[in-house]
Coordinates of C-alpha atoms and ligand atoms in Angstrom, one line a residue:
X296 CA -19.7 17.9 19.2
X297 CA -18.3 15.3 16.4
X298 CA -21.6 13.9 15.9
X299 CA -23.3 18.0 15.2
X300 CA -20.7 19.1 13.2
X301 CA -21.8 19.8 9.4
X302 CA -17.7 20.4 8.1
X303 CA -17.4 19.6 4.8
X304 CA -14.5 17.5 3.7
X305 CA -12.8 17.4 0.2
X306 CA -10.1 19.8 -1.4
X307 CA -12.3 23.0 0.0
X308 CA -10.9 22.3 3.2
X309 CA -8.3 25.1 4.3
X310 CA -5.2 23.5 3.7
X311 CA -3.4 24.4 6.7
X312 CA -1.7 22.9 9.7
X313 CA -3.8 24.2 13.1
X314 CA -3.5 22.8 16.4
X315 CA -5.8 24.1 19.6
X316 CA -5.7 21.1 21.8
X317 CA -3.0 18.5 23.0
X318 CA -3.3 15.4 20.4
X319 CA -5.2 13.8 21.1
X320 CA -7.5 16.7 22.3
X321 CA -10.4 16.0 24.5
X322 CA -13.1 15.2 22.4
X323 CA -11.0 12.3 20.8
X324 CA -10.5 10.9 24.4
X325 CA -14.0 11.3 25.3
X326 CA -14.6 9.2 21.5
X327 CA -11.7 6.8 22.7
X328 CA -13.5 6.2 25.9
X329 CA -16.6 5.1 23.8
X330 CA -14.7 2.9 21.4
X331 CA -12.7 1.3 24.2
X332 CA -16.4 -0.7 25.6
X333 CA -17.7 -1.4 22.2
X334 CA -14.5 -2.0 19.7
X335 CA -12.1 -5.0 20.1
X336 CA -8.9 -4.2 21.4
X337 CA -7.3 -6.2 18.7
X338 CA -7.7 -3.1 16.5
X339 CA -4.7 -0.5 16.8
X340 CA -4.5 2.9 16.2
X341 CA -1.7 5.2 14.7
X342 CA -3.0 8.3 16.3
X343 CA -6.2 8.1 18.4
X344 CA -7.9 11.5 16.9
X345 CA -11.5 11.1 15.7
X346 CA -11.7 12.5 12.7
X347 CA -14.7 14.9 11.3
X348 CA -13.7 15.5 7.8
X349 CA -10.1 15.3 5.2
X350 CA -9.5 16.6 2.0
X351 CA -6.6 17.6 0.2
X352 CA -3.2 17.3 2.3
X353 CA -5.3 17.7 5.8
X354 CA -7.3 15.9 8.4
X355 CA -9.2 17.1 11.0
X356 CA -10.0 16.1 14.1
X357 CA -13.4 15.9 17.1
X358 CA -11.2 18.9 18.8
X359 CA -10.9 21.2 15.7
X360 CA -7.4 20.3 15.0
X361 CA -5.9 20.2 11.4
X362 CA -3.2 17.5 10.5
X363 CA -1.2 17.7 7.9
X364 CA -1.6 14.1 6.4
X365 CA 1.8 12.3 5.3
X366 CA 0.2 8.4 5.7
X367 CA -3.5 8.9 3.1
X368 CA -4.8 6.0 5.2
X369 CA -2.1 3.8 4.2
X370 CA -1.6 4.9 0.5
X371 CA -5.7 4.9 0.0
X372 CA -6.6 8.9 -0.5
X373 CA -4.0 9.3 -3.4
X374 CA -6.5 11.6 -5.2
X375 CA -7.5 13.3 -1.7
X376 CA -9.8 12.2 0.6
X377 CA -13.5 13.0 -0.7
X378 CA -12.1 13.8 -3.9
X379 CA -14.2 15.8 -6.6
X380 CA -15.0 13.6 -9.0
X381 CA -15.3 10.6 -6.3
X382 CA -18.2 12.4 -4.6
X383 CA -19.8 13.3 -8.2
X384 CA -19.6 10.1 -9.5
X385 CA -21.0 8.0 -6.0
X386 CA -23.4 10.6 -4.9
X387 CA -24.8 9.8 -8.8
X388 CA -24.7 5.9 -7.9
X389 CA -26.2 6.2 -4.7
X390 CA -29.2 7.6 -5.8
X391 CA -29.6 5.1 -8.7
X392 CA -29.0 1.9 -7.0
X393 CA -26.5 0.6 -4.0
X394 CA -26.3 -3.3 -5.1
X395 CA -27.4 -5.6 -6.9
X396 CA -24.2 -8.4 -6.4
X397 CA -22.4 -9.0 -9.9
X398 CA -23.2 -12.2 -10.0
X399 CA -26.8 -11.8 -9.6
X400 CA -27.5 -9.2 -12.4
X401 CA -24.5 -7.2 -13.5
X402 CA -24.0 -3.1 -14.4
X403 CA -21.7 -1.4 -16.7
X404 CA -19.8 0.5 -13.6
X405 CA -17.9 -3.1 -13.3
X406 CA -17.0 -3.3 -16.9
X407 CA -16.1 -0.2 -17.1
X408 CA -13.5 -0.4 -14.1
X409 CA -11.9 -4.0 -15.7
X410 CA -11.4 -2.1 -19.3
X411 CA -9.8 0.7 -17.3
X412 CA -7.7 -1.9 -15.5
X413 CA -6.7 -3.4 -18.5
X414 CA -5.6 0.1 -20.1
X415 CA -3.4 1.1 -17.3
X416 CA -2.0 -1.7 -15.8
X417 CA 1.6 -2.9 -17.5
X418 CA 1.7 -4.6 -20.8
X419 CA -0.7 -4.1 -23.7
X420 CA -1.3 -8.5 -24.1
X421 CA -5.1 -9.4 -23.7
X422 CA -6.1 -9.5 -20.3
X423 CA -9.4 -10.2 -17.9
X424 CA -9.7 -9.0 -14.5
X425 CA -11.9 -10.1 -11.3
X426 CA -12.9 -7.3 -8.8
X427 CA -12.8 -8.1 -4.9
X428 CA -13.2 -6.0 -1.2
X429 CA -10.0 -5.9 -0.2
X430 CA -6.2 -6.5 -1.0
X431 CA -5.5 -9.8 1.0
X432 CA -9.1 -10.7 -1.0
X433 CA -7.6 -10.0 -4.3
X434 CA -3.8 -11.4 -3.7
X435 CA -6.2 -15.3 -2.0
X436 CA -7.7 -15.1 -5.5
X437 CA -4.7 -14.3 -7.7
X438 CA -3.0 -17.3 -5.8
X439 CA -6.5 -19.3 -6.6
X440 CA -6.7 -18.6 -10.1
X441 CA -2.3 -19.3 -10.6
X442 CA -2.9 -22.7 -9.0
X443 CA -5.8 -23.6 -11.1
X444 CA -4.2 -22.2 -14.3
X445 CA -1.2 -24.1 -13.7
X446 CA -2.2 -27.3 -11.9
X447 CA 0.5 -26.8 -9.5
X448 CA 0.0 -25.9 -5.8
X449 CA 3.4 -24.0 -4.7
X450 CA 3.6 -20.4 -3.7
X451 CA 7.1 -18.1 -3.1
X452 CA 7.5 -15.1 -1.1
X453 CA 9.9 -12.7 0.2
X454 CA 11.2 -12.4 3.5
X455 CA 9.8 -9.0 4.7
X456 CA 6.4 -9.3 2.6
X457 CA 3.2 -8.3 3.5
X458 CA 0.1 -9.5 1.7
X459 CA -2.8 -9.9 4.0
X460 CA -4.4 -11.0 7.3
X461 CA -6.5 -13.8 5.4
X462 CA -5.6 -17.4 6.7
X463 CA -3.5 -17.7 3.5
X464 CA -2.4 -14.4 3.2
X465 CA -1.2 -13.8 6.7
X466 CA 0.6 -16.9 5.7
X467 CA 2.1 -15.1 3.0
X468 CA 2.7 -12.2 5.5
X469 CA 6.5 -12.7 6.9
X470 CA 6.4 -10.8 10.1
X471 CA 4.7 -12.5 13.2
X472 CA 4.1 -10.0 15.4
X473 CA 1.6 -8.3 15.3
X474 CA -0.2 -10.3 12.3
X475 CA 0.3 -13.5 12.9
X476 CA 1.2 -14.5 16.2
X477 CA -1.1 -17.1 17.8
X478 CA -3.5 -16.9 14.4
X479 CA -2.0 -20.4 13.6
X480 CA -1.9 -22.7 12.3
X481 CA -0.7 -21.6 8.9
X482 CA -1.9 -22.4 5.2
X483 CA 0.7 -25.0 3.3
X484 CA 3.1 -24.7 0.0
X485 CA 4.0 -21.5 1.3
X486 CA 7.8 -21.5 0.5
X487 CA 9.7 -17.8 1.5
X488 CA 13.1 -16.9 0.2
X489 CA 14.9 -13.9 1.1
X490 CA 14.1 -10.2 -0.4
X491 CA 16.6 -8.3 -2.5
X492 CA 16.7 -5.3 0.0
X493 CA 20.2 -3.8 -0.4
X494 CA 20.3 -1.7 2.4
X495 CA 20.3 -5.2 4.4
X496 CA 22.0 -7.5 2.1
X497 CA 25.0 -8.9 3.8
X498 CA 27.7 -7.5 2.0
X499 CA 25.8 -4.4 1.5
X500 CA 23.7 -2.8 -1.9
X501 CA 26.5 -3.9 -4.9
X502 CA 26.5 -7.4 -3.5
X503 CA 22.8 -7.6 -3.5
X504 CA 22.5 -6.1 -7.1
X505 CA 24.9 -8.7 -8.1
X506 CA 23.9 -12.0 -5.6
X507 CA 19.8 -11.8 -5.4
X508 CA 18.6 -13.2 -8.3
X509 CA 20.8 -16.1 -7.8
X510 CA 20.5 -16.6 -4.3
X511 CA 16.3 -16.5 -4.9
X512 CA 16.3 -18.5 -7.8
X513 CA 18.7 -21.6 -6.5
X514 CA 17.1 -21.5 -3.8
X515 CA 13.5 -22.2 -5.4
X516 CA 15.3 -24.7 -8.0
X517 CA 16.8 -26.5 -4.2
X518 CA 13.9 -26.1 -2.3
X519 CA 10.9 -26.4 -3.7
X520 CA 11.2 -27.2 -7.5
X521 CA 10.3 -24.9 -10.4
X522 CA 8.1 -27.3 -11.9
X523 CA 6.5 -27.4 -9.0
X524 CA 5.5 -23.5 -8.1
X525 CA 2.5 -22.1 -9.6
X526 CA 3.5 -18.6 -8.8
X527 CA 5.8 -16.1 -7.0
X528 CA 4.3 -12.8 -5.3
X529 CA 6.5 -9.8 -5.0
X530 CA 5.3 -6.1 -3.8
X531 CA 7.6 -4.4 -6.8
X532 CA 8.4 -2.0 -3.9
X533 CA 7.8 -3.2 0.0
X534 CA 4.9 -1.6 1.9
X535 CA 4.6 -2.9 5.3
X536 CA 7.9 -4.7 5.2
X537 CA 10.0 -1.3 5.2
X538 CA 9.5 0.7 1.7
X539 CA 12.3 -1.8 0.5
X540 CA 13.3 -1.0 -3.1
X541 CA 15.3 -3.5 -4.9
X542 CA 18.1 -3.5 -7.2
X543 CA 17.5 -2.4 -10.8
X544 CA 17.4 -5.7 -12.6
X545 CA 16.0 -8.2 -10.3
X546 CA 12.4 -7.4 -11.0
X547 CA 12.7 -7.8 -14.7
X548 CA 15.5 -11.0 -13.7
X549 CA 12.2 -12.8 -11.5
X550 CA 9.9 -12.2 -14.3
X551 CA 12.3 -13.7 -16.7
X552 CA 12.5 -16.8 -14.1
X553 CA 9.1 -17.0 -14.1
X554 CA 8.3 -16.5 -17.7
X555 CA 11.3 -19.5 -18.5
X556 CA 9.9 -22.2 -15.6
X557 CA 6.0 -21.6 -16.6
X558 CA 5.3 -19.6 -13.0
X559 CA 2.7 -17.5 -12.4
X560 CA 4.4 -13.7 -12.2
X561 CA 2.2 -11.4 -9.8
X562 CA 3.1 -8.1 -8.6
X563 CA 0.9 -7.1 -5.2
X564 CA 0.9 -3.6 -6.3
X565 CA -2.3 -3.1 -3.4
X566 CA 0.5 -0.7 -1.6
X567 CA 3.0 0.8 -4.8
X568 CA 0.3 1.1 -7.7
X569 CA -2.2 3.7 -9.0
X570 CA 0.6 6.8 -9.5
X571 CA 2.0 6.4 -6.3
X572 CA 5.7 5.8 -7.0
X573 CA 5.4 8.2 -10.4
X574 CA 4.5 5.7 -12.5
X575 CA 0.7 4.6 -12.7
X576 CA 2.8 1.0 -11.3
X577 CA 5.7 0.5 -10.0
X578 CA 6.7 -2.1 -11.9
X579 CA 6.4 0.5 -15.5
X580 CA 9.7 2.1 -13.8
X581 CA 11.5 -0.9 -15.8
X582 CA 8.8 -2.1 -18.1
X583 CA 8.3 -5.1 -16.1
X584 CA 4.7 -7.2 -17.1
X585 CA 3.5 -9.2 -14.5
X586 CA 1.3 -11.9 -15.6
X587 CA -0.8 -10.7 -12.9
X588 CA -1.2 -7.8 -11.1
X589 CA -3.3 -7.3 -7.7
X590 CA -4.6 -3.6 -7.2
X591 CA -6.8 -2.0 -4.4
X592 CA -5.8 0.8 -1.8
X593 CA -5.7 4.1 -4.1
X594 CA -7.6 2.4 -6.9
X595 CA -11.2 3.8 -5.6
X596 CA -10.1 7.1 -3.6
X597 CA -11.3 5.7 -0.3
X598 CA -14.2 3.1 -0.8
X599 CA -13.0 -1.0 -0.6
X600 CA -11.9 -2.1 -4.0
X601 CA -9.8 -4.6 -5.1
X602 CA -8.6 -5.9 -8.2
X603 CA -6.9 -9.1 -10.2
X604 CA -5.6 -8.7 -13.3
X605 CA -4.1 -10.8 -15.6
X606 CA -3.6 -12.4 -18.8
X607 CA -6.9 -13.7 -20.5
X608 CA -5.8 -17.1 -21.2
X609 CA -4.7 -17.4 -17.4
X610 CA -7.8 -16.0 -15.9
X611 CA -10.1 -17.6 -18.1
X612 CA -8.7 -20.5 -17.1
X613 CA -11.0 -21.0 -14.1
X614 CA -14.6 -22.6 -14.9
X615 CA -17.6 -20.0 -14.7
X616 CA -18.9 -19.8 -10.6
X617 CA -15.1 -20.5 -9.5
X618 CA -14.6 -16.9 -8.4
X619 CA -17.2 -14.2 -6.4
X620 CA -18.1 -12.9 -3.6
X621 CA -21.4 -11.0 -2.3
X622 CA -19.8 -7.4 -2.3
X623 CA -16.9 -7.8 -4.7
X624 CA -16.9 -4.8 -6.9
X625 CA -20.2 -3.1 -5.4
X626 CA -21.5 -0.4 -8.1
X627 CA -21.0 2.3 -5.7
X628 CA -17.4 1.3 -5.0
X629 CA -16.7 0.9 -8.7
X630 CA -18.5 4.8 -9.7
X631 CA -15.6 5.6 -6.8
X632 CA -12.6 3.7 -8.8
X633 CA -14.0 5.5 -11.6
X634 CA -14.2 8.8 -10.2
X635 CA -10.9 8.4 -8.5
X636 CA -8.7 6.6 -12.1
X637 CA -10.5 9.9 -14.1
X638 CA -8.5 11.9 -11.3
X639 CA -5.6 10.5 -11.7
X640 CA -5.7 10.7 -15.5
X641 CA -6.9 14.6 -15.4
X642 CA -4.3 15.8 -12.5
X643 CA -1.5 14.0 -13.9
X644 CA -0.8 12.3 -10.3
X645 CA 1.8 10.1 -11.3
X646 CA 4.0 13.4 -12.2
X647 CA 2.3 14.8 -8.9
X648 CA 4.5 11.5 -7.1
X649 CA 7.8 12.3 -8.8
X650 CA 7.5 16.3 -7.6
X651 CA 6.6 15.0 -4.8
X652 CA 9.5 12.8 -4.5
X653 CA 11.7 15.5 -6.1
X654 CA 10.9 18.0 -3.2
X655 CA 11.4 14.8 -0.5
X656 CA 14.4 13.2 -1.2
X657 CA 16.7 16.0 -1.0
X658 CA 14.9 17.2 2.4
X659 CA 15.4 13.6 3.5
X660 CA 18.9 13.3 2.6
X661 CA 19.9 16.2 4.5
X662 CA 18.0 15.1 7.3
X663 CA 20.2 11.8 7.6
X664 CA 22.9 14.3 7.1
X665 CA 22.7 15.6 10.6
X666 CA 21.6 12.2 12.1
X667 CA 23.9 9.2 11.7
X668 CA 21.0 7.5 13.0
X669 CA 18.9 8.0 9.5
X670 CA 20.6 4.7 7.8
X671 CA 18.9 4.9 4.5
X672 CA 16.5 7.0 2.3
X673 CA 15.1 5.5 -0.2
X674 CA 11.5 5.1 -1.9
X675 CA 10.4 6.4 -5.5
X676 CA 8.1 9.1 -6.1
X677 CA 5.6 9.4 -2.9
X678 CA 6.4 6.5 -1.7
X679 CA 9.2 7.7 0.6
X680 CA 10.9 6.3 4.0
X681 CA 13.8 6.7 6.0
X682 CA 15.3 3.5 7.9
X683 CA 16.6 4.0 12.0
X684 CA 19.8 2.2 12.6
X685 CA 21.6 2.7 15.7
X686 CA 25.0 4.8 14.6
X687 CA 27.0 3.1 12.1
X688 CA 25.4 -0.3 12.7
X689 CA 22.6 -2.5 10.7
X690 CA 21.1 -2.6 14.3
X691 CA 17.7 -1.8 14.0
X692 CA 16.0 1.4 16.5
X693 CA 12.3 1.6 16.8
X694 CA 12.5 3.2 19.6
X695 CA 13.8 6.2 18.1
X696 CA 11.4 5.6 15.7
X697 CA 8.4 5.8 17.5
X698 CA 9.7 8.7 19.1
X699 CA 10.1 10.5 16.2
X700 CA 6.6 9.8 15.3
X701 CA 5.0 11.1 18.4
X702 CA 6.8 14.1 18.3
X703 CA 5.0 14.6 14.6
X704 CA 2.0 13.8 15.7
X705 CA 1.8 15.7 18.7
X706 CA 2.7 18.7 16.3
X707 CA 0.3 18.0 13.4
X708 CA 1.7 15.8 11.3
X709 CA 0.6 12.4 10.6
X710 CA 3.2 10.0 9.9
X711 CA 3.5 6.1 9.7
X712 CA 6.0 3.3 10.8
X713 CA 6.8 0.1 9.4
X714 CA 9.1 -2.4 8.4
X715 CA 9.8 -5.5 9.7
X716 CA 11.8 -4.3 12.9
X717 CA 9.6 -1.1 13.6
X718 CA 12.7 1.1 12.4
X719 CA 11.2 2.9 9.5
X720 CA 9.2 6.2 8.9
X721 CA 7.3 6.0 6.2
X722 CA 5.6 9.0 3.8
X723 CA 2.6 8.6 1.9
X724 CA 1.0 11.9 1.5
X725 CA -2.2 12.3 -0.4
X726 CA -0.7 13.2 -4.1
X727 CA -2.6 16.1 -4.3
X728 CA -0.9 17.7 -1.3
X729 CA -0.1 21.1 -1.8
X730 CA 4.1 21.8 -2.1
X731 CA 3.5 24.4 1.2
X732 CA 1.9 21.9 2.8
X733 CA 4.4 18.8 2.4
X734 CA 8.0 21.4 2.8
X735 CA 5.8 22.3 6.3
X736 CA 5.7 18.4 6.8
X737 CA 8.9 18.1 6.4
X738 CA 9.7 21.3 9.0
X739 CA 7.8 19.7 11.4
X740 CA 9.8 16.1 10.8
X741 CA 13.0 18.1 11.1
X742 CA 11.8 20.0 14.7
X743 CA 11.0 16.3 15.8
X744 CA 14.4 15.0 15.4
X745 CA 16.2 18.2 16.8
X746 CA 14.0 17.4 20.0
X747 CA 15.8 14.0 19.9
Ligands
PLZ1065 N1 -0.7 -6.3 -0.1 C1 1.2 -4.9 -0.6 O1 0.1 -3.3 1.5 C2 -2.3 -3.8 2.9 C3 -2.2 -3.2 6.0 C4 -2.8 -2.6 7.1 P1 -6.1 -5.1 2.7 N2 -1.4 -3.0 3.7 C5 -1.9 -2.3 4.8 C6 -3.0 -3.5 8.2 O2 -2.3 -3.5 9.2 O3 -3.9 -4.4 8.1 C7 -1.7 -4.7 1.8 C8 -0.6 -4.4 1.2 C9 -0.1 -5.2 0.2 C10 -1.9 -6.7 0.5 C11 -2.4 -5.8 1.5 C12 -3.7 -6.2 2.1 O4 -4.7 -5.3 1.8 O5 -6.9 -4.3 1.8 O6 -5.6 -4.5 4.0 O7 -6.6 -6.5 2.8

């Protein structure tokens, strides 16, 4: 059945939520059954449905089902899942040529996504970027190039970060199960200091607005020796580690750090950029400039793309032949990016993610209302959560949580958990959802609580 279906995905799709089997429906079991002999178990699943063709806010599945789609393949399909101008612009590349490897013989569609790069991403200083496969690709390279450009070999993170399943960026990753448990041993001058997450800062949010900066900072100074770090990586907003946003002034307070001790500033904006937060970065909310920024995720509406940008004089510091890779920004992944940016310019989708988040917050809000166990909301545009606490309590309740999201998927909605302690909901719907579709969303995340 999945293999003879002709459905054609892309915003034609009815954009409706439709459900004719249990979830997963037979079809997907008999597809599980097939994966189970031939895929490694180490690969999870959110929701086991096969799925036959997306577009717009819905997925569908082998059985016939319709989802509606609150997770975009962890914040990938920002522009919609076989979006117009995606198809247009890679069915034209296909047909031309599929590779040729950058570094053999090169092709405008590479240039063309670095100038874009450098046009969108924060600050208008001179800057070069390098194009990768993936996100813990780009972030191992942006460490690379920081340590070369400075001479110095340290590296800070944040407790609750996620930047990778790389040797050195699972190293970078703070949370052991499941990404790094028995994957040891770990890459060196890897030095974590705690995150400005307020709903978790002991002494609650006004402490942390106040404390942060100058708990992070003496602790690098203490610990590891400003002179001695070559850069600090910060997701401007958490992904994986919860959707934790911090205080307003730390960001811009880090890069000042940075800019005063000669470090390396690089947002991972792999999870927060290209419009999903309302801004085409997160970090634009407070006119933060990195001094480099790692992009992939949304930046090519579905196909592997990943970027590092930064300023020239940093970049260029590395000799000629330091940096590739076979794939790294294949032509047909870059007509994608190019596609998917001329989206995102056209359809406005960073004011898309602050409707979005205008329509979501309030919803949300009321929601941890009625349920003392909703501890926080918090997120910017349509990069949304809601943290599980038991009652009252910082403890965290992934049970409840997981609950919560079987109960949405079981009635067509597809939503995602994360954070640290497997206590948050997450929402990353497709940016091009339609408002019926995401106020249905959040009916159906309502009905799943009140089954509680
Ligand atoms: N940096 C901020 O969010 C990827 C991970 C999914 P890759 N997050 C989704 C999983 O469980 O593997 C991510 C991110 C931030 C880096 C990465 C890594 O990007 O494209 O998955 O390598």
């Amino acid at each position: 059945m999945a293999t003879t279906d002709t459905t054609k995905g892309g915003p034609g799709l009815a954009q409706q939520r439709h459900i004719v089997t249990e979830i997963p429906g037979p079809a997907s079991r008999e597809l599980f059954e097939r994966r189970q002999r031939s895929v490694a178990k180490g690969l999870g699943h959110v929701l086991p449905v096969f799925v036959t063709a997306a577009g717009g806010g819905v997925v569908l599945d082998a059985d016939g089902n319709s989802l509606i789609d609150f997770g975009s393949g962890i914040a990938v399909t920002s522009v919609g899942n076989s979006a117009e101008l995606v198809v247009e612009r890679v069915t034209e590349q296909v047909e031309r040529f599929t590779h040729t490897c950058f570094m053999v013989a090169p092709y405008e569609g590479y240039v063309q996504v670095c100038e874009e790069l450098a046009r969108l991403t924060p600050g208008d200083h001179d800057k070069r970027s390098a194009l990768f496969n993936s996100g813990a690709e780009a972030v191992e390279n942006a460490v690379k190039i920081a340590r070369y450009a400075t001479g110095r070999t340290a590296v800070v993170v944040f407790d609750h970060a996620y930047h990778g399943r790389t040797n050195l960026t699972m190293s970078m990753t703070a949370k052991n199960m499941p990404y790094k448990q028995g994957f040891g041993p770990f890459a060196n001058e890897v030095y974590r200091v705690p995150m400005a997450y307020p709903f978790r800062w002991p002494g609650g949010p006004a402490a942390c607005q106040a404390e942060a900066l100058d708990v992070i900072t003496g602790l690098i100074h203490a610990q590891v020796g400003e002179q001695n770090v070559a850069a600090v990586v910060i997701e401007p907003i958490l992904g994986e580690g919860g959707f934790v946003v911090p205080p307003d002034g730390f960001l811009p307070g880090l890069a000042a750090f940075c800019k005063e001790n000669g470090i390396v500033f690089i947002a991972d904006e792999i999870q927060s950029g290209f419009c999903r937060t309302g801004d085409w970065f997160a970090c634009d909310h407070e006119r933060v400039v990195p001094d480099m920024i790692t992009t992939a995720k949304g930046i090519a509406g579905g196909f592997p793309l990943a970027g590092v940008t930064g300023r020239a004089e940093i970049m260029d510091a590395v000799h000629a032949g330091g940096l590739g890779g076979t794939f790294g920004g294949n032509p047909v992944a870059c007509a994608a990016a190019i596609g998917a940016m001329e989206t995102m310019g056209k359809e406005d989708l960073p004011a898309a993610a602050r409707r979005i988040g205008d329509i979501m917050l309030p919803r949300l809000r009321k929601l941890a209302e009625a349920y003392p166990g909703v501890g926080d909301v918090r997120g910017r545009g349509a990069m949304i959560a809601i943290e599980l606490v038991k009652p009252g309590t910082l403890v965290p309740d992934p049970e409840t949580t997981a609950k919560v999201a079987k109960a949405c998927h079981q009635a067509g909605l597809l939503v995602l958990t994360c954070g640290t302690y497997g206590n948050v909901l997450r929402f990353l719907p497709p940016l091009v959802i339609s408002e019926a579709l995401l106020t249905e969303g959040l009916s159906v995340l309502d009905d799943a609580f009140a089954q509680l």
